Amino acid sequence: MNTIGLFGVLAGSAVAVALFLSSFFLSVKRKEDPQNLWLGLILLAIALRIGKSIFYFLLNDMAPFGLALGFLGLASIGPLTLLMIRHSSGFKWKNSWHFIIPVAGAIACFIVSPSPWETYLYMSATAVLFVYLVFSTLHLLKLENGMIKSWNKKVLIMVAGVWAALVYQHLAYSMMDYAWGAIIASVFLYWIFIQSFRTGVFPKGISATLPDQTVSQVRDAFENQQLFKEQGMNLQQFSARLEVPSYLVTRSVKQLYDRSFPETLNHFRVEEVKQMLLDPKKEHLKIESLAYDVGFASPSAFYAAFKKCTGQTPTAYQKEAELLSA
C-alpha cells in the first residue's frame, strides 16, 4: 500500500470513529443530557477536519469543497468545546457570534482554493483553537468537583490531543509525517470512546447498579432541599445543581419514585399545595399564588398537574377535605 493509500485508511478510520460517536450522542443520548449535544457536535467537527484530508488527497476534484468543510469543522471545535463547558443547559442564540469565523473562513477557503492562502487560513484556525482551549480550561477550573467536571475534563483532553495532532501535521515535512498526525488524532478519539464506556455513557442495561451517593443526592434534593420549588426548575438545571449527569438523575428518580423526572417534579409540587390548602393560616391566599410558591410557572400548568395527580380540582379537593374533617 502506498503512502496516500495508508493515509486514507488511517484518516478514514478516525473519521468513522468520530462520526459513530457523534451520531450516538446527537441521536441517542441528546435527550438525556444537553451536554451530549455539544459533544456530538464537537466530534462531528473533528470528523469534518480529518475528513478534509481525504477530500484533498483522494478526491482531488472535490478539494475546494473538502477544504471548506474541513475549515468549518476545525474552526468550530474550539467554540463548541468552550460552550459545552460554560453552558450545560443548551444552545443560546447570543453565542452565535462564535461561529462567524468558522462560516466566513469556510466560504473563503472554497473561493481561494487552490491557493497558498488555504494553509494560512488553516494555521490561523489552529492557533485560534489553542486560545479556545485556554479559555475552556479556565472555565473548567471554576467548576466544582463532580462527575460533570470529570467528564468535561476528558473531553478537553481529547480536544487538546486532536489539536496537538493538527499542529504536528502543520509541522510535517512528508506525507508519512502527515499520516502520523492522523494516527495521533485517532488515538484520542478511540480514548474518548473507551472513556464513554467506563463512565456509563453507554449503559450496560437498565438493571445496572446506580451509585448510592447519586441516589442519596437526588432524594435529598427533592425531600430536604426542595429544589422543585424553584421557578423554571427542569432536568438540566437539577442535574447542574447536583453536578450529576442527567441520565443518572433520571434513573435515580425512576428508582426512588417510579416516575419520570417531570412527573416527580409535579408530584412534589402538588403535595406541597395540598398541605397548604388545608392550612388555616394560608386560607386567605389565592390558589394560584400557592401554585407559584411551589414552582409552577403558570396556573394552567398547575391545574392540569393537580387534576392528574388527585383526580380533582384544588377547590374540590379542599372542600372534600373540610367535609371529612368536620
Coordinates of C-alpha atoms in Angstrom, one line a residue:
M1 CA 0.0 0.0 0.0
N2 CA 1.4 3.4 -1.0
T3 CA 1.7 6.4 1.3
I4 CA -1.5 8.0 0.1
G5 CA -3.4 4.8 0.5
L6 CA -2.1 4.3 4.0
F7 CA -3.1 7.9 4.9
G8 CA -6.6 7.3 3.5
V9 CA -7.1 4.2 5.7
L10 CA -5.8 6.0 8.8
A11 CA -7.8 9.2 8.3
G12 CA -10.8 7.1 7.3
S13 CA -10.8 5.1 10.5
A14 CA -10.6 8.2 12.6
V15 CA -13.5 9.8 10.7
A16 CA -15.5 6.7 11.1
V17 CA -15.0 6.6 14.9
A18 CA -15.8 10.3 15.2
L19 CA -19.0 10.0 13.1
F20 CA -20.2 7.0 15.0
L21 CA -19.7 8.7 18.4
S22 CA -21.2 11.9 17.0
S23 CA -24.4 10.2 15.8
F24 CA -24.7 8.3 19.1
F25 CA -24.5 11.4 21.2
L26 CA -26.7 13.5 18.9
S27 CA -29.5 10.9 18.4
V28 CA -29.5 8.6 21.3
K29 CA -28.1 10.5 24.3
R30 CA -29.1 14.1 23.4
K31 CA -32.4 14.0 25.3
E32 CA -30.7 12.6 28.5
D33 CA -28.3 15.5 28.8
P34 CA -27.9 18.7 26.8
Q35 CA -24.1 18.4 27.1
N36 CA -24.4 15.4 24.8
L37 CA -25.5 17.8 22.0
W38 CA -22.2 19.7 22.4
L39 CA -20.1 16.6 22.5
G40 CA -21.8 15.2 19.4
L41 CA -21.1 18.5 17.5
I42 CA -17.5 18.5 18.7
L43 CA -17.0 15.0 17.4
L44 CA -18.7 16.0 14.1
A45 CA -16.4 19.0 13.8
I46 CA -13.4 16.8 14.3
A47 CA -14.7 14.3 11.7
L48 CA -15.0 17.2 9.2
R49 CA -11.5 18.4 9.9
I50 CA -9.9 14.9 9.5
G51 CA -12.2 14.1 6.6
K52 CA -10.9 17.2 4.8
S53 CA -7.6 15.4 4.1
I54 CA -9.5 12.6 2.4
F55 CA -11.2 15.0 0.1
Y56 CA -7.9 16.8 -0.6
F57 CA -5.7 13.8 -1.3
L58 CA -8.0 11.1 -2.5
L59 CA -10.8 13.1 -4.2
N60 CA -8.9 15.9 -5.8
D61 CA -11.8 17.1 -7.9
M62 CA -13.7 17.9 -4.7
A63 CA -10.7 19.5 -3.0
P64 CA -12.3 23.0 -2.6
F65 CA -15.5 21.6 -1.1
G66 CA -13.4 19.4 1.2
L67 CA -11.2 22.3 2.3
A68 CA -14.3 24.4 3.1
L69 CA -15.9 21.6 5.2
G70 CA -12.6 20.9 6.9
F71 CA -12.1 24.6 7.9
L72 CA -15.7 24.7 9.2
G73 CA -15.0 21.7 11.4
L74 CA -11.6 22.9 12.6
A75 CA -12.7 26.4 13.4
S76 CA -15.9 25.1 15.2
I77 CA -14.1 22.7 17.6
G78 CA -12.9 25.5 19.9
P79 CA -16.2 27.4 20.3
L80 CA -18.2 24.1 20.7
T81 CA -15.8 23.0 23.5
L82 CA -16.0 26.3 25.3
L83 CA -19.8 26.4 25.1
M84 CA -20.1 22.8 26.3
I85 CA -18.2 23.7 29.5
R86 CA -19.9 27.1 30.0
H87 CA -23.5 26.2 29.1
S88 CA -24.7 22.8 30.0
S89 CA -28.3 23.8 29.5
G90 CA -28.2 24.0 25.7
F91 CA -27.5 26.4 22.8
K92 CA -28.3 30.1 23.2
W93 CA -28.5 32.4 20.1
K94 CA -26.5 35.1 21.8
N95 CA -23.4 32.8 21.4
S96 CA -23.8 32.6 17.7
W97 CA -21.0 35.1 17.2
H98 CA -18.5 32.4 18.0
F99 CA -19.3 30.8 14.6
I100 CA -18.7 33.8 12.4
I101 CA -15.1 32.9 11.8
P102 CA -15.9 29.2 11.0
V103 CA -18.6 30.1 8.4
A104 CA -16.7 33.1 6.9
G105 CA -13.4 31.1 6.8
A106 CA -15.1 28.1 5.1
I107 CA -16.5 30.4 2.4
A108 CA -13.1 31.9 1.9
C109 CA -11.4 28.5 1.6
F110 CA -13.9 27.5 -1.1
I111 CA -13.3 30.7 -3.0
V112 CA -9.4 30.9 -2.9
S113 CA -8.8 27.2 -3.5
P114 CA -6.3 26.3 -4.9
S115 CA -4.0 28.9 -3.2
P116 CA -1.3 29.2 -0.5
W117 CA -3.9 31.2 1.5
E118 CA -5.5 27.9 2.3
T119 CA -2.6 27.0 4.5
Y120 CA -2.6 30.4 6.3
L121 CA -6.3 30.1 7.0
Y122 CA -5.9 26.6 8.5
M123 CA -2.9 27.6 10.6
S124 CA -4.8 30.6 11.9
A125 CA -7.8 28.4 12.8
T126 CA -5.5 26.0 14.6
A127 CA -4.0 28.9 16.6
V128 CA -7.5 30.2 17.5
L129 CA -8.4 26.6 18.7
F130 CA -5.5 26.9 21.1
V131 CA -6.9 30.2 22.5
Y132 CA -10.3 28.5 23.0
L133 CA -8.6 25.6 24.7
V134 CA -7.0 28.0 27.2
F135 CA -10.4 29.7 28.0
S136 CA -12.1 26.3 28.2
T137 CA -9.5 25.1 30.7
L138 CA -10.0 28.3 32.8
H139 CA -13.8 27.7 32.9
L140 CA -13.3 24.1 33.8
L141 CA -11.2 25.0 36.8
K142 CA -14.1 27.2 38.1
L143 CA -16.4 24.2 38.2
E144 CA -16.7 22.4 41.5
N145 CA -15.6 18.8 41.7
G146 CA -18.1 16.3 40.4
M147 CA -18.9 13.9 37.6
I148 CA -19.7 16.7 35.2
K149 CA -16.3 18.3 35.7
S150 CA -14.6 14.9 35.3
W151 CA -16.4 14.2 32.0
N152 CA -15.6 17.8 30.7
K153 CA -12.0 17.2 31.6
K154 CA -11.9 14.1 29.5
V155 CA -13.5 15.9 26.5
L156 CA -11.0 18.7 26.9
I157 CA -8.1 16.2 26.9
M158 CA -9.4 14.7 23.7
V159 CA -9.7 18.1 22.0
A160 CA -6.2 19.1 23.2
G161 CA -4.9 15.8 21.8
V162 CA -6.5 16.5 18.4
W163 CA -5.1 20.0 18.4
A164 CA -1.6 18.6 19.1
A165 CA -2.1 16.2 16.1
L166 CA -3.1 19.1 13.9
V167 CA 0.0 21.1 15.0
Y168 CA 2.1 18.1 14.1
Q169 CA 0.6 18.0 10.7
H170 CA 1.3 21.7 10.1
L171 CA 5.0 21.0 11.0
A172 CA 5.1 17.8 8.9
Y173 CA 7.8 17.5 6.2
S174 CA 6.5 14.4 4.5
M175 CA 3.3 12.6 3.7
M176 CA 4.1 9.9 6.2
D177 CA 4.5 12.6 8.9
Y178 CA 1.1 13.9 7.9
A179 CA -0.3 10.4 8.2
W180 CA 1.2 10.2 11.8
G181 CA -0.9 13.2 12.6
A182 CA -4.0 11.3 11.7
I183 CA -2.8 8.4 13.9
I184 CA -2.4 10.8 16.9
A185 CA -5.9 12.2 16.4
S186 CA -7.3 8.6 16.1
V187 CA -5.7 7.6 19.4
F188 CA -7.5 10.4 21.3
L189 CA -10.8 9.6 19.5
Y190 CA -10.5 5.9 20.5
W191 CA -9.6 7.0 24.0
I192 CA -12.8 9.1 24.4
F193 CA -14.8 6.1 23.1
I194 CA -13.3 3.9 25.8
Q195 CA -13.9 6.5 28.4
S196 CA -17.6 6.7 27.3
F197 CA -17.9 3.0 28.3
R198 CA -16.1 3.4 31.6
T199 CA -18.2 6.4 32.7
G200 CA -21.5 4.7 31.8
V201 CA -22.4 6.8 28.8
F202 CA -23.1 3.5 27.0
P203 CA -25.2 1.9 29.8
K204 CA -24.9 -1.9 30.2
G205 CA -28.6 -2.2 30.8
I206 CA -31.4 -0.7 32.9
S207 CA -30.5 -3.1 35.7
A208 CA -27.1 -1.5 36.0
T209 CA -26.4 -0.5 39.6
L210 CA -26.7 3.2 40.4
P211 CA -24.2 4.8 42.7
D212 CA -25.7 5.0 46.2
Q213 CA -24.3 8.5 46.6
T214 CA -26.1 9.7 43.5
V215 CA -29.5 8.2 44.6
S216 CA -29.0 9.8 48.0
Q217 CA -28.2 13.2 46.4
V218 CA -31.4 13.1 44.3
R219 CA -33.5 12.1 47.3
D220 CA -32.1 14.9 49.4
A221 CA -32.6 17.4 46.6
F222 CA -36.3 16.6 46.4
E223 CA -37.2 15.8 50.1
N224 CA -34.9 18.1 52.0
Q225 CA -33.6 20.9 49.8
Q226 CA -36.9 21.0 47.9
L227 CA -35.3 22.2 44.6
F228 CA -38.7 21.5 42.9
K229 CA -39.9 24.8 44.4
E230 CA -37.6 26.9 42.2
Q231 CA -39.2 28.6 39.3
G232 CA -38.3 27.0 36.0
M233 CA -36.6 24.0 37.5
N234 CA -36.0 21.3 34.9
L235 CA -33.9 18.2 34.5
Q236 CA -30.9 20.1 33.1
Q237 CA -30.8 22.7 35.9
F238 CA -31.4 20.0 38.5
S239 CA -28.6 18.0 37.1
A240 CA -26.3 21.0 37.1
R241 CA -27.1 21.9 40.7
L242 CA -26.2 18.3 41.8
E243 CA -23.3 18.1 39.4
V244 CA -24.6 14.7 38.3
P245 CA -25.2 13.7 34.7
S246 CA -28.9 14.0 33.6
Y247 CA -29.2 10.3 32.7
L248 CA -28.2 9.3 36.3
V249 CA -30.7 11.7 37.7
T250 CA -33.4 10.3 35.5
R251 CA -32.6 6.7 36.5
S252 CA -32.3 7.6 40.2
V253 CA -35.7 9.3 40.1
K254 CA -37.2 6.3 38.5
Q255 CA -35.7 4.0 41.1
L256 CA -36.8 6.2 44.0
Y257 CA -40.3 7.3 43.0
D258 CA -41.2 5.1 40.0
R259 CA -41.9 8.2 37.9
S260 CA -40.3 10.2 35.2
F261 CA -38.5 13.4 36.3
P262 CA -41.3 15.8 35.2
E263 CA -43.9 13.6 36.9
T264 CA -41.9 13.6 40.1
L265 CA -41.4 17.3 40.0
N266 CA -45.2 17.9 39.7
H267 CA -45.9 15.3 42.3
F268 CA -43.9 17.0 45.0
R269 CA -45.3 20.4 44.0
V270 CA -48.9 19.2 44.2
E271 CA -48.2 17.5 47.6
E272 CA -47.0 20.9 48.9
V273 CA -50.1 22.7 47.6
K274 CA -52.4 20.0 49.1
Q275 CA -50.8 20.7 52.5
M276 CA -51.2 24.5 52.1
L277 CA -54.8 24.1 51.0
L278 CA -55.6 22.6 54.4
D279 CA -53.5 25.1 56.4
P280 CA -55.9 27.7 58.1
K281 CA -53.0 30.2 58.1
K282 CA -53.0 30.2 54.3
E283 CA -56.7 30.2 53.6
H284 CA -56.6 33.9 52.7
L285 CA -54.1 33.2 49.8
K286 CA -55.3 32.6 46.3
I287 CA -54.8 29.1 44.9
E288 CA -52.7 30.5 42.0
S289 CA -50.4 32.1 44.5
L290 CA -49.8 28.8 46.2
A291 CA -49.0 27.3 42.8
Y292 CA -46.4 29.9 42.1
D293 CA -44.9 29.4 45.6
V294 CA -44.1 25.7 44.9
G295 CA -42.6 26.3 41.4
F296 CA -45.4 26.1 38.9
A297 CA -44.8 28.6 36.0
S298 CA -48.5 29.1 35.2
P299 CA -52.0 28.5 36.6
S300 CA -52.9 26.2 33.6
A301 CA -49.8 24.0 34.3
F302 CA -50.7 23.8 37.9
Y303 CA -54.4 22.9 37.4
A304 CA -53.5 20.3 34.9
A305 CA -50.9 18.7 37.2
F306 CA -53.2 18.8 40.2
K307 CA -56.1 17.2 38.3
K308 CA -53.7 14.5 37.0
C309 CA -52.3 13.7 40.5
T310 CA -55.5 13.9 42.5
G311 CA -58.3 13.4 40.0
Q312 CA -59.9 16.6 41.4
T313 CA -59.6 20.4 41.1
P314 CA -57.9 22.2 44.0
T315 CA -61.2 23.7 45.1
A316 CA -63.0 20.3 45.1
Y317 CA -60.1 18.7 47.0
Q318 CA -60.2 21.5 49.6
K319 CA -64.0 21.1 50.1
E320 CA -63.8 17.3 50.4
A321 CA -61.0 17.6 53.0
E322 CA -63.1 20.1 55.0
L323 CA -66.1 17.8 55.0
L324 CA -64.1 14.8 56.1
S325 CA -62.6 16.7 59.0
A326 CA -65.9 18.2 60.1

